[in-house]
Amino acid sequence: MQITNVTSVALGVGSNRILPARGIPYPCGDPGLSPAAEYQWRRRLLEAALVALATPVREPTVFPVA
Amino acid sequence: MRVAEPLRVVCYVNQFFAGIGGEEKADTGPGVREGPAGPGLLLERLLAGAGTVVATVYCGDNYMAGHPAEAVAAVVDRIAGFRPDVVVAGPAFNAGRYGPACARVCRAVQERLGVPALTAMAPQNPGVELEGRGLIVVPTGDSAAQMGKVMPKVAELAVKLGRRVPLGPPAVEGYLPRGVRRNEWAPEPGARRAVAMLLEKLAGRPYVSEVPLPRFDRVPPAPPVADVRRATIALVTEGGVVPRGNPDRLEAARASKWLKYPLAGLADLTPATHEVVHGGMDRAPGNADPDRILPLDAMRRLEAEGVVGRLYGYYYVTTGNNTDMAAAARYGREIAADLLAAEVTAVVLPST
């Protein structure tokens, strides 16, 4: 599955499981947060990624991050 | 205004259009015929005195495919001898070896001789996607039966190119879009044009986008992972995260390769171990903490807790900046083959 800030591009190219990142240069980060909070964000993102991988989809789908 | 001298035109064709033979002669090496041959005969008639086809250089399609650099060099050497004002290659229609050969000849003629060149082939000919970038390619149908339809446009553009007349946009002049953007003044400001377009779109009326969006393929989704706790997950990224020092010289743009690096013994990526080489974005956040692109720290934690079965021992990387589309598709296929051979269950692909 793909983690990207530009979900519209991912949808357009046929990427089927997509998670929204918070920025282009840091798909798994958020430099605006403290290091501890950013790590927690990264972890939540990856947990959501695993949910997406385990979910059947029929077409390009953007998944939420809890 | 004095009457222009007739342009000197050299044609490039394959063994068939040179009149040498069909598939059985596709191994023919480079050669020359004086004057026009094959499509060059029609081209010269259509030039109507504006140009003369002084020579036809040819090469067998198999020979070209089998000796790409050497054959193109030999063809260009022969073309150079005739001091052309313009070179016309093809038309190749949908011929899969001939199309790329025409495109390579055009590119080499332009780069080595500084002579303008054009070719013609079907838009889906692999020569367009693989070799056609930046070249003037007149679109054709699939079949050489349409030669008569296409040559007038080829002749017209050959004259313009030979006379160094700047070409207008693709839609006006009749060649395939090259992805070149030229600024021009519009009578109305952009905001008005955008609103006018939006009103047409809302009313369900046709409108013409100023920036047509490319169309892409749909991909059948993979079935879901049955049990993530037993799965092997691999990390793949186009964010250009490489071991510090970029030992394999991954490019900042137009990556020519993908790379596979070990994660064994690593629980965290830091500026001491890795760097970001992607040239299409701000590298500072990723360089300060490469986990922001390749989330090794969090993945290791999930692995330790048993949330995932295991993190695959290698990660895959390329640079997704102006990547040639055909190359990118090939990298994807090659990485997928590697993942399947390693029995990886699923991939997390953070992309920039």
Coordinates of C-alpha atoms in Angstrom, one line a residue:
Chain A
M1 CA 0.0 0.0 0.0
Q2 CA 1.1 3.6 -0.6
I3 CA 1.6 6.4 1.9
T4 CA 1.6 9.7 0.1
N5 CA 0.6 13.3 0.6
V6 CA -0.7 13.6 -3.0
T7 CA -3.5 11.1 -2.8
S8 CA -5.1 12.5 -5.9
V9 CA -2.1 11.4 -8.0
A10 CA -2.2 7.9 -6.3
L11 CA -5.9 7.5 -7.1
G12 CA -5.2 8.6 -10.7
V13 CA -2.4 6.1 -11.3
G14 CA -4.4 3.1 -10.0
S15 CA -2.7 2.7 -6.7
N16 CA -5.3 0.7 -4.8
R17 CA -4.6 1.1 -1.1
I18 CA -3.6 4.6 -0.1
L19 CA -3.0 6.5 3.1
P20 CA -2.7 10.2 3.3
A21 CA 0.7 11.6 4.5
R22 CA 1.1 15.0 6.1
G23 CA 3.7 16.3 3.7
I24 CA 5.5 15.5 0.5
P25 CA 9.1 15.4 1.9
Y26 CA 8.0 13.3 5.0
P27 CA 5.4 10.7 4.1
C28 CA 5.9 9.0 7.5
G29 CA 6.6 12.1 9.5
D30 CA 5.4 15.5 10.7
P31 CA 8.3 17.9 11.6
G32 CA 5.8 20.3 13.2
L33 CA 5.4 17.8 16.1
S34 CA 7.8 17.1 18.9
P35 CA 10.0 14.1 18.3
A36 CA 7.9 11.9 20.6
A37 CA 4.6 13.0 19.1
E38 CA 6.0 12.6 15.6
Y39 CA 7.0 9.0 16.4
Q40 CA 3.5 8.3 17.7
W41 CA 2.1 9.7 14.5
R42 CA 4.4 7.4 12.5
R43 CA 3.3 4.4 14.5
R44 CA -0.5 5.2 14.0
L45 CA 0.1 5.7 10.3
L46 CA 1.8 2.3 10.0
E47 CA -0.9 0.6 12.0
A48 CA -3.5 2.1 9.6
A49 CA -1.3 0.9 6.8
L50 CA -1.5 -2.7 8.1
V51 CA -5.3 -2.3 8.3
A52 CA -5.4 -1.2 4.7
L53 CA -3.3 -4.2 3.6
A54 CA -5.7 -6.5 5.4
T55 CA -8.8 -4.9 3.8
P56 CA -10.3 -6.0 0.5
V57 CA -10.7 -3.2 -2.0
R58 CA -12.2 -3.1 -5.5
E59 CA -10.7 0.1 -6.7
P60 CA -8.2 2.8 -5.6
T61 CA -9.2 3.6 -2.0
V62 CA -7.9 6.2 0.4
F63 CA -8.0 4.9 3.9
P64 CA -8.3 7.0 7.1
V65 CA -5.7 7.2 9.8
A66 CA -7.4 6.7 13.2
Chain B
M1 CA 12.7 37.8 -50.6
R2 CA 15.0 35.5 -52.6
V3 CA 13.7 32.1 -53.4
A4 CA 15.0 29.5 -51.0
E5 CA 17.3 26.7 -52.2
P6 CA 15.7 23.3 -52.2
L7 CA 16.3 21.6 -48.9
R8 CA 18.6 18.6 -48.8
V9 CA 16.6 15.8 -47.3
V10 CA 17.9 12.4 -46.2
C11 CA 15.5 9.6 -45.4
Y12 CA 16.1 6.7 -42.9
V13 CA 14.1 3.6 -43.6
N14 CA 14.3 -0.1 -42.8
Q15 CA 15.3 -3.0 -45.1
F16 CA 11.7 -3.4 -46.3
F17 CA 11.1 0.2 -47.3
A18 CA 14.6 0.4 -48.9
G19 CA 13.4 -2.3 -51.3
I20 CA 15.9 -4.9 -50.0
G21 CA 13.5 -7.5 -48.7
G22 CA 11.1 -8.4 -45.9
E23 CA 11.8 -10.2 -42.5
E24 CA 14.3 -12.5 -44.2
K25 CA 16.5 -9.4 -44.8
A26 CA 16.0 -7.9 -41.4
D27 CA 19.7 -8.6 -40.5
T28 CA 20.9 -6.3 -43.2
G29 CA 23.5 -3.9 -41.9
P30 CA 23.5 -0.2 -42.6
G31 CA 23.7 1.0 -46.2
V32 CA 22.8 3.8 -48.6
R33 CA 20.8 4.3 -51.7
E34 CA 21.3 7.5 -53.7
G35 CA 18.1 9.5 -54.0
P36 CA 14.7 8.5 -52.7
A37 CA 13.3 5.0 -52.0
G38 CA 10.1 3.7 -50.6
P39 CA 8.2 6.5 -48.8
G40 CA 10.9 8.9 -50.0
L41 CA 9.5 8.8 -53.5
L42 CA 6.2 10.1 -52.3
L43 CA 7.9 12.5 -50.0
E44 CA 9.9 14.1 -52.8
R45 CA 6.8 14.5 -54.9
L46 CA 5.0 16.2 -52.0
L47 CA 8.0 18.5 -51.4
A48 CA 7.2 19.9 -54.8
G49 CA 10.6 21.5 -55.3
A50 CA 11.0 22.8 -51.7
G51 CA 13.3 19.9 -51.1
T52 CA 15.2 17.0 -52.7
V53 CA 15.7 13.6 -51.2
V54 CA 19.4 13.3 -51.8
A55 CA 19.9 9.9 -50.2
T56 CA 18.1 7.1 -48.4
V57 CA 20.0 5.5 -45.5
Y58 CA 18.7 2.1 -44.3
C59 CA 19.4 -0.6 -41.8
G60 CA 17.7 -3.9 -41.2
D61 CA 15.3 -3.9 -38.2
N62 CA 17.0 -6.9 -36.5
Y63 CA 20.5 -5.4 -37.0
M64 CA 19.3 -2.1 -35.5
A65 CA 17.7 -3.9 -32.5
G66 CA 20.8 -6.2 -32.0
H67 CA 23.5 -3.5 -32.3
P68 CA 21.7 -0.4 -31.1
A69 CA 24.7 1.9 -30.5
E70 CA 26.9 0.7 -33.4
A71 CA 24.1 0.6 -36.0
V72 CA 22.8 4.1 -35.1
A73 CA 26.4 5.5 -35.3
A74 CA 27.0 3.9 -38.7
V75 CA 23.7 5.3 -40.0
V76 CA 24.4 8.8 -38.7
D77 CA 27.9 8.6 -40.3
R78 CA 26.4 7.9 -43.6
I79 CA 23.7 10.6 -43.2
A80 CA 26.4 13.1 -42.3
G81 CA 28.1 12.6 -45.6
F82 CA 25.1 14.0 -47.5
R83 CA 25.0 17.3 -45.5
P84 CA 21.2 17.2 -45.0
D85 CA 19.1 20.2 -43.9
V86 CA 16.6 17.8 -42.4
V87 CA 16.3 14.0 -41.8
V88 CA 13.0 12.1 -42.1
A89 CA 12.9 8.6 -40.5
G90 CA 10.1 6.1 -41.2
P91 CA 7.1 6.3 -41.1
A92 CA 7.1 3.2 -38.9
F93 CA 3.4 2.9 -38.1
N94 CA 3.1 0.3 -35.4
A95 CA 6.3 -1.7 -36.3
G96 CA 7.9 -2.4 -32.9
R97 CA 11.6 -2.6 -34.0
Y98 CA 11.4 0.0 -36.7
G99 CA 9.7 2.7 -34.5
P100 CA 12.4 2.7 -31.8
A101 CA 15.1 2.6 -34.6
C102 CA 13.6 5.7 -36.3
A103 CA 13.5 7.5 -33.0
R104 CA 17.1 6.7 -32.1
V105 CA 18.3 7.8 -35.5
C106 CA 16.4 11.1 -35.1
R107 CA 17.9 11.8 -31.7
A108 CA 21.4 10.9 -32.8
V109 CA 21.1 13.1 -35.9
Q110 CA 20.0 16.0 -33.8
E111 CA 22.6 15.5 -31.1
R112 CA 25.6 14.6 -33.2
L113 CA 24.9 16.6 -36.4
G114 CA 22.8 19.4 -35.1
V115 CA 20.4 18.7 -38.0
P116 CA 16.6 18.7 -37.3
A117 CA 14.9 15.4 -37.7
L118 CA 11.4 14.1 -37.6
T119 CA 9.7 10.7 -37.7
A120 CA 6.2 9.3 -37.8
M121 CA 4.6 6.3 -36.1
A122 CA 1.5 5.2 -34.3
P123 CA 1.1 6.8 -30.8
Q124 CA 1.2 3.3 -29.2
N125 CA 4.4 2.3 -31.0
P126 CA 7.0 1.5 -28.3
G127 CA 9.3 4.0 -30.1
V128 CA 7.2 6.8 -28.8
E129 CA 7.3 5.8 -25.1
L130 CA 10.8 4.3 -24.9
E131 CA 12.8 6.5 -27.3
G132 CA 10.6 9.4 -28.5
R133 CA 11.0 11.9 -25.7
G134 CA 11.4 15.4 -27.1
L135 CA 11.3 14.3 -30.7
I136 CA 9.0 15.5 -33.4
V137 CA 6.8 12.5 -34.1
V138 CA 3.8 12.7 -36.5
P139 CA 1.1 10.4 -35.3
T140 CA 0.0 7.7 -37.7
G141 CA -2.5 4.8 -37.8
D142 CA -1.4 1.2 -37.3
S143 CA -0.9 0.2 -40.9
A144 CA 1.4 1.2 -43.7
A145 CA -1.7 1.3 -45.9
Q146 CA -2.1 4.8 -44.6
M147 CA 1.1 6.0 -46.0
G148 CA -0.7 8.4 -48.4
K149 CA -2.6 10.0 -45.5
V150 CA 0.5 10.7 -43.4
M151 CA 3.2 11.8 -45.9
P152 CA 1.7 15.3 -46.7
K153 CA 2.0 16.2 -43.0
V154 CA 5.5 14.7 -42.9
A155 CA 6.5 16.8 -45.9
E156 CA 5.1 20.0 -44.5
L157 CA 6.9 19.6 -41.2
A158 CA 10.1 18.5 -42.9
V159 CA 10.1 21.8 -44.8
K160 CA 9.5 23.8 -41.7
L161 CA 12.2 22.0 -39.8
G162 CA 14.6 22.2 -42.7
R163 CA 14.0 26.0 -42.9
R164 CA 14.4 26.3 -39.1
V165 CA 10.9 27.8 -38.9
P166 CA 9.9 27.5 -35.2
L167 CA 7.0 25.1 -34.8
G168 CA 3.8 25.9 -33.1
P169 CA 2.0 23.7 -30.5
P170 CA 1.4 20.0 -31.3
A171 CA -2.4 20.4 -31.8
V172 CA -1.9 23.1 -34.4
E173 CA 1.1 21.6 -36.3
G174 CA 0.1 18.0 -36.1
Y175 CA 2.8 16.2 -34.1
L176 CA 2.6 14.3 -30.8
P177 CA 2.8 16.4 -27.6
R178 CA 6.3 16.3 -26.3
G179 CA 5.6 17.6 -22.8
V180 CA 7.2 20.9 -23.7
R181 CA 5.5 23.9 -22.2
R182 CA 5.9 27.4 -23.7
N183 CA 4.4 30.5 -22.1
E184 CA 2.3 32.7 -24.3
W185 CA -0.1 35.7 -23.7
A186 CA -3.8 34.9 -23.5
P187 CA -6.4 37.6 -24.2
E188 CA -8.2 36.9 -20.9
P189 CA -6.6 36.5 -17.5
G190 CA -6.2 33.0 -16.1
A191 CA -8.9 33.6 -13.4
R192 CA -11.5 34.4 -16.1
R193 CA -10.5 31.4 -18.3
A194 CA -10.7 29.1 -15.3
V195 CA -14.1 30.3 -14.2
A196 CA -15.4 30.0 -17.8
M197 CA -14.1 26.4 -17.9
L198 CA -15.7 25.6 -14.6
L199 CA -19.1 27.0 -15.8
E200 CA -18.9 24.8 -18.9
K201 CA -18.0 21.8 -16.8
L202 CA -20.8 22.4 -14.3
A203 CA -23.3 22.8 -17.1
G204 CA -22.1 19.5 -18.5
R205 CA -20.9 21.2 -21.7
P206 CA -17.6 20.3 -23.3
Y207 CA -14.5 22.3 -22.4
V208 CA -10.8 22.0 -23.2
S209 CA -8.4 21.8 -20.4
E210 CA -5.3 24.0 -20.7
V211 CA -3.3 21.3 -18.9
P212 CA -4.7 17.9 -20.0
L213 CA -4.2 15.3 -17.3
P214 CA -2.5 12.1 -18.5
R215 CA -4.5 8.9 -18.3
F216 CA -3.2 5.9 -16.5
D217 CA -3.9 2.3 -16.2
R218 CA -6.1 0.6 -13.6
V219 CA -4.4 -2.2 -11.7
P220 CA -6.4 -5.1 -10.3
P221 CA -6.1 -4.9 -6.5
A222 CA -4.2 -7.6 -4.7
P223 CA -6.3 -9.6 -2.3
P224 CA -6.0 -8.6 1.3
V225 CA -3.4 -10.0 3.6
A226 CA -5.0 -12.8 5.5
D227 CA -3.1 -12.5 8.8
V228 CA -0.8 -9.4 9.3
R229 CA 0.7 -11.0 12.5
R230 CA 2.2 -13.7 10.3
A231 CA 3.1 -11.5 7.3
T232 CA 6.5 -10.4 6.0
I233 CA 6.3 -6.7 5.2
A234 CA 8.8 -5.0 3.0
L235 CA 9.5 -1.3 2.7
V236 CA 9.8 0.2 -0.8
T237 CA 10.2 3.9 -1.4
E238 CA 10.9 6.3 -4.3
G239 CA 12.0 8.9 -1.8
G240 CA 15.7 8.4 -2.5
V241 CA 16.8 7.2 1.0
V242 CA 20.2 5.7 0.6
P243 CA 23.1 4.7 2.8
R244 CA 25.2 7.7 3.6
G245 CA 27.6 8.6 0.9
N246 CA 25.2 7.2 -1.8
P247 CA 27.6 4.4 -2.6
D248 CA 25.7 3.3 -5.8
R249 CA 25.2 6.9 -7.0
L250 CA 21.4 6.9 -7.1
E251 CA 20.4 9.9 -9.2
A252 CA 18.6 12.9 -7.9
A253 CA 16.3 12.8 -10.9
R254 CA 15.5 10.5 -13.9
A255 CA 16.8 7.5 -11.9
S256 CA 18.3 4.9 -14.1
K257 CA 18.0 2.1 -11.5
W258 CA 16.5 0.8 -8.2
L259 CA 18.6 -0.4 -5.4
K260 CA 18.2 -2.9 -2.5
Y261 CA 19.9 -2.3 0.8
P262 CA 20.1 -4.4 4.0
L263 CA 18.3 -3.4 7.2
A264 CA 19.8 -6.2 9.3
G265 CA 21.0 -4.9 12.7
L266 CA 19.4 -1.5 12.2
A267 CA 16.5 -0.3 14.4
D268 CA 16.5 3.4 13.3
L269 CA 17.7 5.5 10.4
T270 CA 19.8 8.6 11.3
P271 CA 21.9 11.1 9.4
A272 CA 24.9 9.1 10.4
T273 CA 23.6 6.0 8.5
H274 CA 21.5 7.3 5.7
E275 CA 20.8 10.3 3.5
V276 CA 18.2 11.5 1.0
V277 CA 19.1 12.2 -2.6
H278 CA 15.7 12.9 -4.1
G279 CA 16.2 16.2 -6.1
G280 CA 12.5 17.1 -6.5
M281 CA 11.7 18.2 -2.9
D282 CA 13.1 19.7 0.2
R283 CA 15.6 17.1 1.5
A284 CA 16.0 18.7 4.9
P285 CA 13.3 16.9 6.9
G286 CA 14.3 13.5 5.5
N287 CA 18.0 14.2 6.1
A288 CA 17.3 15.2 9.6
D289 CA 15.5 11.9 10.2
P290 CA 15.3 9.4 7.4
D291 CA 12.6 7.5 9.3
R292 CA 10.3 10.2 8.1
I293 CA 10.5 8.6 4.6
L294 CA 11.5 5.0 5.4
P295 CA 9.8 4.3 8.8
L296 CA 12.2 1.8 10.1
D297 CA 12.0 2.8 13.8
A298 CA 8.2 2.3 14.0
M299 CA 8.3 -0.9 11.9
R300 CA 10.9 -2.4 14.2
R301 CA 8.6 -1.7 17.1
L302 CA 5.6 -3.3 15.4
E303 CA 7.8 -6.3 14.6
A304 CA 9.0 -6.6 18.2
E305 CA 5.4 -6.4 19.5
G306 CA 4.2 -9.1 17.1
V307 CA 1.8 -6.7 15.3
V308 CA 3.5 -7.8 12.1
G309 CA 5.2 -11.2 11.5
R310 CA 8.5 -9.6 10.4
L311 CA 10.0 -6.8 8.5
Y312 CA 11.8 -8.1 5.4
G313 CA 15.6 -7.7 5.8
Y314 CA 16.1 -5.4 2.8
Y315 CA 14.4 -2.2 1.5
Y316 CA 14.1 -1.1 -2.0
V317 CA 14.7 2.5 -3.2
T318 CA 14.7 4.6 -6.3
T319 CA 14.2 8.3 -6.9
G320 CA 10.7 9.3 -8.1
N321 CA 11.6 12.6 -9.6
N322 CA 11.0 13.0 -13.4
T323 CA 11.3 9.2 -13.7
D324 CA 10.8 8.0 -17.2
M325 CA 7.4 6.4 -17.0
A326 CA 8.4 3.2 -18.9
A327 CA 11.4 2.8 -16.7
A328 CA 9.4 3.3 -13.6
A329 CA 7.0 0.6 -14.6
R330 CA 10.0 -1.7 -15.3
Y331 CA 11.5 -1.0 -11.9
G332 CA 8.1 -1.9 -10.3
R333 CA 8.0 -5.2 -12.2
E334 CA 11.5 -6.0 -11.2
I335 CA 11.1 -5.2 -7.6
A336 CA 7.9 -7.2 -7.5
A337 CA 9.7 -10.2 -8.9
D338 CA 12.4 -9.8 -6.3
L339 CA 9.7 -9.6 -3.5
L340 CA 7.9 -12.6 -4.8
A341 CA 11.1 -14.7 -4.9
A342 CA 11.8 -13.6 -1.3
E343 CA 8.2 -14.6 -0.3
V344 CA 7.4 -11.1 1.0
T345 CA 3.6 -10.9 1.8
A346 CA 3.0 -7.2 1.4
V347 CA 4.6 -3.8 0.8
V348 CA 4.4 -0.5 2.5
L349 CA 5.4 2.2 0.0
P350 CA 5.9 5.6 1.5
S351 CA 6.2 8.0 -1.4
T352 CA 7.2 11.6 -1.7

